[in-house]
Short mmCIF file of C-alpha atoms in Angstrom, two decimals:
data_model
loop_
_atom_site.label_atom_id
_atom_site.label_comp_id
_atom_site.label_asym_id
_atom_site.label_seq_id
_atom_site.Cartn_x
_atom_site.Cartn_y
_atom_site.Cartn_z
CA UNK A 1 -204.96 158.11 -48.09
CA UNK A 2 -206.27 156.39 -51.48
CA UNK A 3 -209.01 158.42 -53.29
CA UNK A 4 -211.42 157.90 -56.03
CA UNK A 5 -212.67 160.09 -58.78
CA UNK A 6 -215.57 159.57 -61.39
CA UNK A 7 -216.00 162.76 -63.45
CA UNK A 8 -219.15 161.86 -64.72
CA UNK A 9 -222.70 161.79 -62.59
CA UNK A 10 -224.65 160.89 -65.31
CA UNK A 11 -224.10 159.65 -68.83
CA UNK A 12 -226.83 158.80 -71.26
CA UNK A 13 -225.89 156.34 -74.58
CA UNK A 14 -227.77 154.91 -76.84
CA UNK A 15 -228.76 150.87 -76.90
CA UNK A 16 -225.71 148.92 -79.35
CA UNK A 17 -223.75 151.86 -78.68
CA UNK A 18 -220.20 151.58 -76.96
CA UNK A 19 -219.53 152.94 -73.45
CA UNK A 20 -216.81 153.84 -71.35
CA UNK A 21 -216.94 155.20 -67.90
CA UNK A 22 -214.40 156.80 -66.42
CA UNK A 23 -212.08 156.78 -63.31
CA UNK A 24 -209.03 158.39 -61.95
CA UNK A 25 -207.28 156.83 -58.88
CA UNK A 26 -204.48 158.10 -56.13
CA UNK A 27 -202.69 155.36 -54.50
CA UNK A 28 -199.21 155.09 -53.02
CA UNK A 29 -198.37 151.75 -54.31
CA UNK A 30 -199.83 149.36 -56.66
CA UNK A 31 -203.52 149.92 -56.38
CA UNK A 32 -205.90 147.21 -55.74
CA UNK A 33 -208.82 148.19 -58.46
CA UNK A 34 -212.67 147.58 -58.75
CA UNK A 35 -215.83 148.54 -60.85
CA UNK A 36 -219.20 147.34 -58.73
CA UNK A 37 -222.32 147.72 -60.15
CA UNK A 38 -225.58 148.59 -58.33
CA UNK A 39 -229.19 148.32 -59.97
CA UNK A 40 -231.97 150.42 -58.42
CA UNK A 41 -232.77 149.29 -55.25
CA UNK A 42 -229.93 146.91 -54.81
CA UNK A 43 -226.98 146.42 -53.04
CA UNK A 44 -223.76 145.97 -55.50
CA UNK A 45 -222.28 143.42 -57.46
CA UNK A 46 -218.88 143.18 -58.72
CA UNK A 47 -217.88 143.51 -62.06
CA UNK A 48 -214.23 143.31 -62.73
CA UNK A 49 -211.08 143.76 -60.70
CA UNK A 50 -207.36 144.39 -61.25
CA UNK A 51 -204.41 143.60 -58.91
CA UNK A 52 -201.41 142.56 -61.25
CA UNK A 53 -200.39 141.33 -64.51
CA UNK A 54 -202.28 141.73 -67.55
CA UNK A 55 -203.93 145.91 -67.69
CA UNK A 56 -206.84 144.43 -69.32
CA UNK A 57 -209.53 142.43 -67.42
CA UNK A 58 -212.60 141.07 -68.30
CA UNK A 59 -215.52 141.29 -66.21
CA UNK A 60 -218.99 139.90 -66.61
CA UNK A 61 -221.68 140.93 -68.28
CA UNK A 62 -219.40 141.59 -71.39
CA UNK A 63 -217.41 144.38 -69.55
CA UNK A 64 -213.82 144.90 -69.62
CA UNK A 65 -211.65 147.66 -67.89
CA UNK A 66 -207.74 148.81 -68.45
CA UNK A 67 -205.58 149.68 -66.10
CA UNK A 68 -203.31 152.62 -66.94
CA UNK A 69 -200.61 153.34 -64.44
CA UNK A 70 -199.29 156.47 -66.21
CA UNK A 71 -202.30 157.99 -66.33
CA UNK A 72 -203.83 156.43 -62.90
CA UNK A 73 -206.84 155.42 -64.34
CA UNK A 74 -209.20 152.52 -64.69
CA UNK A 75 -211.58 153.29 -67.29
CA UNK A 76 -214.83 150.70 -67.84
CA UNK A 77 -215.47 149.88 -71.39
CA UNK A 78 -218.34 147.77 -73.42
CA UNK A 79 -218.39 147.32 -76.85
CA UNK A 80 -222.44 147.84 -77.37
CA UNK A 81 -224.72 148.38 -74.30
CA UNK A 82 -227.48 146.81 -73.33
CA UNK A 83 -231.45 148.20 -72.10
CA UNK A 84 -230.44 146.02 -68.92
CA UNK A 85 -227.04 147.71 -68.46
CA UNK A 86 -228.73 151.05 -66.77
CA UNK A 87 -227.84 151.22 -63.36
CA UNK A 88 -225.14 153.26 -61.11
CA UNK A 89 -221.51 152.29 -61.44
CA UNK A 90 -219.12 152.68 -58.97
CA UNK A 91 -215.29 152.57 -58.99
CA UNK A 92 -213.29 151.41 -55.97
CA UNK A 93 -209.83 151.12 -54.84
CA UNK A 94 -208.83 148.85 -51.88
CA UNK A 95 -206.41 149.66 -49.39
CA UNK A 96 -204.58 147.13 -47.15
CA UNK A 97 -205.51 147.45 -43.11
CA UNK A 98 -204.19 146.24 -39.64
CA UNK A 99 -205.58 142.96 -40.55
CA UNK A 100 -204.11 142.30 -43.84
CA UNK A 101 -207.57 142.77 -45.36
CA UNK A 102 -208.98 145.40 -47.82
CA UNK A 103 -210.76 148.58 -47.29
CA UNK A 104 -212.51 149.79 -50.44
CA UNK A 105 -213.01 153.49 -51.23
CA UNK A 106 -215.10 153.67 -53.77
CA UNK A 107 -215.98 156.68 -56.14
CA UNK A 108 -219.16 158.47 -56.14
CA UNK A 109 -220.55 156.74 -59.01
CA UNK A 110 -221.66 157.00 -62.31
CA UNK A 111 -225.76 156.43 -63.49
CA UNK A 112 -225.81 155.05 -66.59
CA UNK A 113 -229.23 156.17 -68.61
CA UNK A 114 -229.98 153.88 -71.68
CA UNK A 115 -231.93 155.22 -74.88
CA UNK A 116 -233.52 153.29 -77.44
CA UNK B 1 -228.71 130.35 -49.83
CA UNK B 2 -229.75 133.97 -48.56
CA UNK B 3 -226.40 135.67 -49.19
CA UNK B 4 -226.48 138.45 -46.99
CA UNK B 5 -229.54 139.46 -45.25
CA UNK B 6 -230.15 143.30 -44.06
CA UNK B 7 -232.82 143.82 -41.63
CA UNK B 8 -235.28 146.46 -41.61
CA UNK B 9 -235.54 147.31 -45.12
CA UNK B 10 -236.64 150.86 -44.34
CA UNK B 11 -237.00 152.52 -40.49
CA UNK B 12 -238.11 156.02 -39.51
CA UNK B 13 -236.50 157.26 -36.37
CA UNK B 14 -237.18 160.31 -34.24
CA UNK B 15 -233.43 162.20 -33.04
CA UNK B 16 -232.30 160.71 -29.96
CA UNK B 17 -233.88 157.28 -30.50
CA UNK B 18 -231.70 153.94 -30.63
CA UNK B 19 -231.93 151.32 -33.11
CA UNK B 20 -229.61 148.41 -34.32
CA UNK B 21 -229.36 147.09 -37.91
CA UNK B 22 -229.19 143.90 -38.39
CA UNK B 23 -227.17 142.13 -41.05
CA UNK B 24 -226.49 138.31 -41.26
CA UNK B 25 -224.60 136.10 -43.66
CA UNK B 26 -224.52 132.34 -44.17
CA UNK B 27 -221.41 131.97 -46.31
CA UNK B 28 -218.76 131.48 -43.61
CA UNK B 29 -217.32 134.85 -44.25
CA UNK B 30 -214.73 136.14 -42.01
CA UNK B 31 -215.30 139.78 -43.48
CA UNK B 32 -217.95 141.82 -42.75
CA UNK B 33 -218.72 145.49 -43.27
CA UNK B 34 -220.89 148.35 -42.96
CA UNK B 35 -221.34 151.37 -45.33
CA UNK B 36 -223.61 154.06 -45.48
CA UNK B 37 -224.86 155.10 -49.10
CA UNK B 38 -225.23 159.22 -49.86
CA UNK B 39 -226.13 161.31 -52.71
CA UNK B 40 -223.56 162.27 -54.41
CA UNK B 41 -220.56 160.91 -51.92
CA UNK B 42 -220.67 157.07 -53.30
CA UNK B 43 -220.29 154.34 -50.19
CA UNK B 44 -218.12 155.21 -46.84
CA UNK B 45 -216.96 152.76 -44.85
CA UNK B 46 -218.40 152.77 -41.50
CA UNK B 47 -216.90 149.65 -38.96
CA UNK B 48 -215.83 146.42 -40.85
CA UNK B 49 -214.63 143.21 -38.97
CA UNK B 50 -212.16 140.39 -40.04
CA UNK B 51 -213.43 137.85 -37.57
CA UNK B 52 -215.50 137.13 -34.05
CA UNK B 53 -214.28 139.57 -32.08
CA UNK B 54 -212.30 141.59 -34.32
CA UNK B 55 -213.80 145.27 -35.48
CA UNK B 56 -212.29 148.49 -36.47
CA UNK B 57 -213.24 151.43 -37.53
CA UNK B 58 -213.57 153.00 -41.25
CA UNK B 59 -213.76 156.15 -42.41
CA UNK B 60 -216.87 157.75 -40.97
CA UNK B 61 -217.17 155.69 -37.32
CA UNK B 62 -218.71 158.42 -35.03
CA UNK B 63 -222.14 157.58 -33.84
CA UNK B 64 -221.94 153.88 -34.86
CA UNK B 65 -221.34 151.07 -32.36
CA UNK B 66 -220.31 147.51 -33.66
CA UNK B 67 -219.94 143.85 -32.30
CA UNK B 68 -218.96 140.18 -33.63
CA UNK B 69 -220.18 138.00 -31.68
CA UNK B 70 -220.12 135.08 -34.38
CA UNK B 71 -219.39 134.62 -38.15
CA UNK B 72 -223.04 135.28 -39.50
CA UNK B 73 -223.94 138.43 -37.38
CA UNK B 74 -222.55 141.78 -37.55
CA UNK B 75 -225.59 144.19 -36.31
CA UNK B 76 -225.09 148.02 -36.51
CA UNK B 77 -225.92 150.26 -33.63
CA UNK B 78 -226.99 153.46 -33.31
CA UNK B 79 -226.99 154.89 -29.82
CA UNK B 80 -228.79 158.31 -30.22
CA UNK B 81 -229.67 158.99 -34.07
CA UNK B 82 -229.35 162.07 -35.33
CA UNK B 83 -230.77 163.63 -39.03
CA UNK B 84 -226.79 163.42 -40.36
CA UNK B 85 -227.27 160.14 -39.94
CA UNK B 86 -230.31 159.53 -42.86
CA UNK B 87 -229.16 157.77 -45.18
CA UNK B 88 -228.92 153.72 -47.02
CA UNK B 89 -226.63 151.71 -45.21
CA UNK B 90 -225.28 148.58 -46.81
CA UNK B 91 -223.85 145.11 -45.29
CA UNK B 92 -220.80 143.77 -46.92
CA UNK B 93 -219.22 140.58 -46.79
CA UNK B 94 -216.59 138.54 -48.01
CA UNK B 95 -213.57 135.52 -47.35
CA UNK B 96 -210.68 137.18 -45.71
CA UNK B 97 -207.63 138.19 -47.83
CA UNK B 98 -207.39 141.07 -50.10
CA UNK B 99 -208.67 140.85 -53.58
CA UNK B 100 -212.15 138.91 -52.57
CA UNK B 101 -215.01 139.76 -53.83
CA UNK B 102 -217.54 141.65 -51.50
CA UNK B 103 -221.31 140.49 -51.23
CA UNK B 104 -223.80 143.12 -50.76
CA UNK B 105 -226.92 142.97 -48.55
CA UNK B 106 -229.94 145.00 -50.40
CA UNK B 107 -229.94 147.93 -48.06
CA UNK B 108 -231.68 149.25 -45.30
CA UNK B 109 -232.84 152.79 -45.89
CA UNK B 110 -233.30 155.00 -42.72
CA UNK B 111 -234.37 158.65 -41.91
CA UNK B 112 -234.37 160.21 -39.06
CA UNK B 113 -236.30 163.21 -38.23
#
């Protein structure tokens, strides 16, 4: 079965600062890929995904993540964070069922703490 | 457009009551699913559906009960709630087809005593 893993509960960065959050995937086969994002109190929106081609995607919200098969990660990056970026992060990867649809797994997140 | 709408917001149950979650969404979705939301364990999937009358089971099933009855509903049951079962649970849905992009409800956050 596919499985998640985000070292990191918590991580604190300063505003304008970079960030990168990471995650470590096992998958049999090419892994279907996600970073959602959930704001206090909020259900979760989707950042980014990767299924093929090109390693690096680009997201919203000035996010980008790169898929490395060798290492079986997906790590989320931004150049220079944001007050409004604080919020939990959570990785998923998405497994094909009966139906021909996904099932996500996701990670148990990452809270993201911004400084001034 | 609502999206997906999650009803209660919050509940209190005693053990042993019964109580059914209601999620609806006006997108024409043929996806939907439930997760439940706990410290520390991220989101497990509960039931999901691809369709009226199409539901499986995810990856923590026992104690949950699930119809489809049409596109927009996909209510949650519980059938005797017990304290494991405190927790945030979260509606998903999305167009069939892997790859799609899920829409979240806001949550409904339940204890049970």
């Amino acid at each position: 079965a596919q499985s998640v893993t985000q070292p990191d509960i918590h991580i604190t960065v300063s505003e304008g600062a970079s960030l990168e959050l990471r995650c470590n995937y096992s998958y049999g086969a090419t892994p279907y890929l996600f970073w959602y994002v959930q704001s206090p109190g909020q259900g979760l929106q989707l950042l980014l995904k990767y299924f093929s081609g090109d390693t690096l995607v680009q997201g919203i919200k000035g996010f980008e993540a790169e898929f490395k098969r060798s290492q079986s990660s997906f790590n989320l990056r931004k150049p220079s964070v944001h007050w409004s970026d604080a919020a939990e992060y959570f990785c998923a990867v998405g497994d094909i069922s009966n139906f021909g649809n996904e099932k996500l797994t996701f990670g148990t997140g990452t809270r993201l703490t911004i400084i001034p | 457009n609502a999206g997906v709408t999650q009803t209660p917001k919050f509940q209190v149950l005693k053990t042993g009551q019964s109580m059914t979650l209601q999620c609806a969404q006006d997108m024409n979705h043929e996806y939907m699913s439930w997760y439940r939301q706990d410290p520390g364990m991220g989101l497990r999937l509960i039931h999901y559906s691809v369709g009226a009358g199409i539901t499986d089971q995810g990856e923590v099933p026992n104690g949950y009960n699930v119809s489809r009855s049409t596109t927009e509903d996909f209510p949650l049951r519980l059938l005797s709630a017990a304290p494991s079962q405190t927790s945030v649970y979260f509606c998903a849905s999305s167009y069939a087809g892997v790859g799609e992009k899920l829409f979240f409800g806001s949550g409904t956050q339940l204890s049970v005593l």
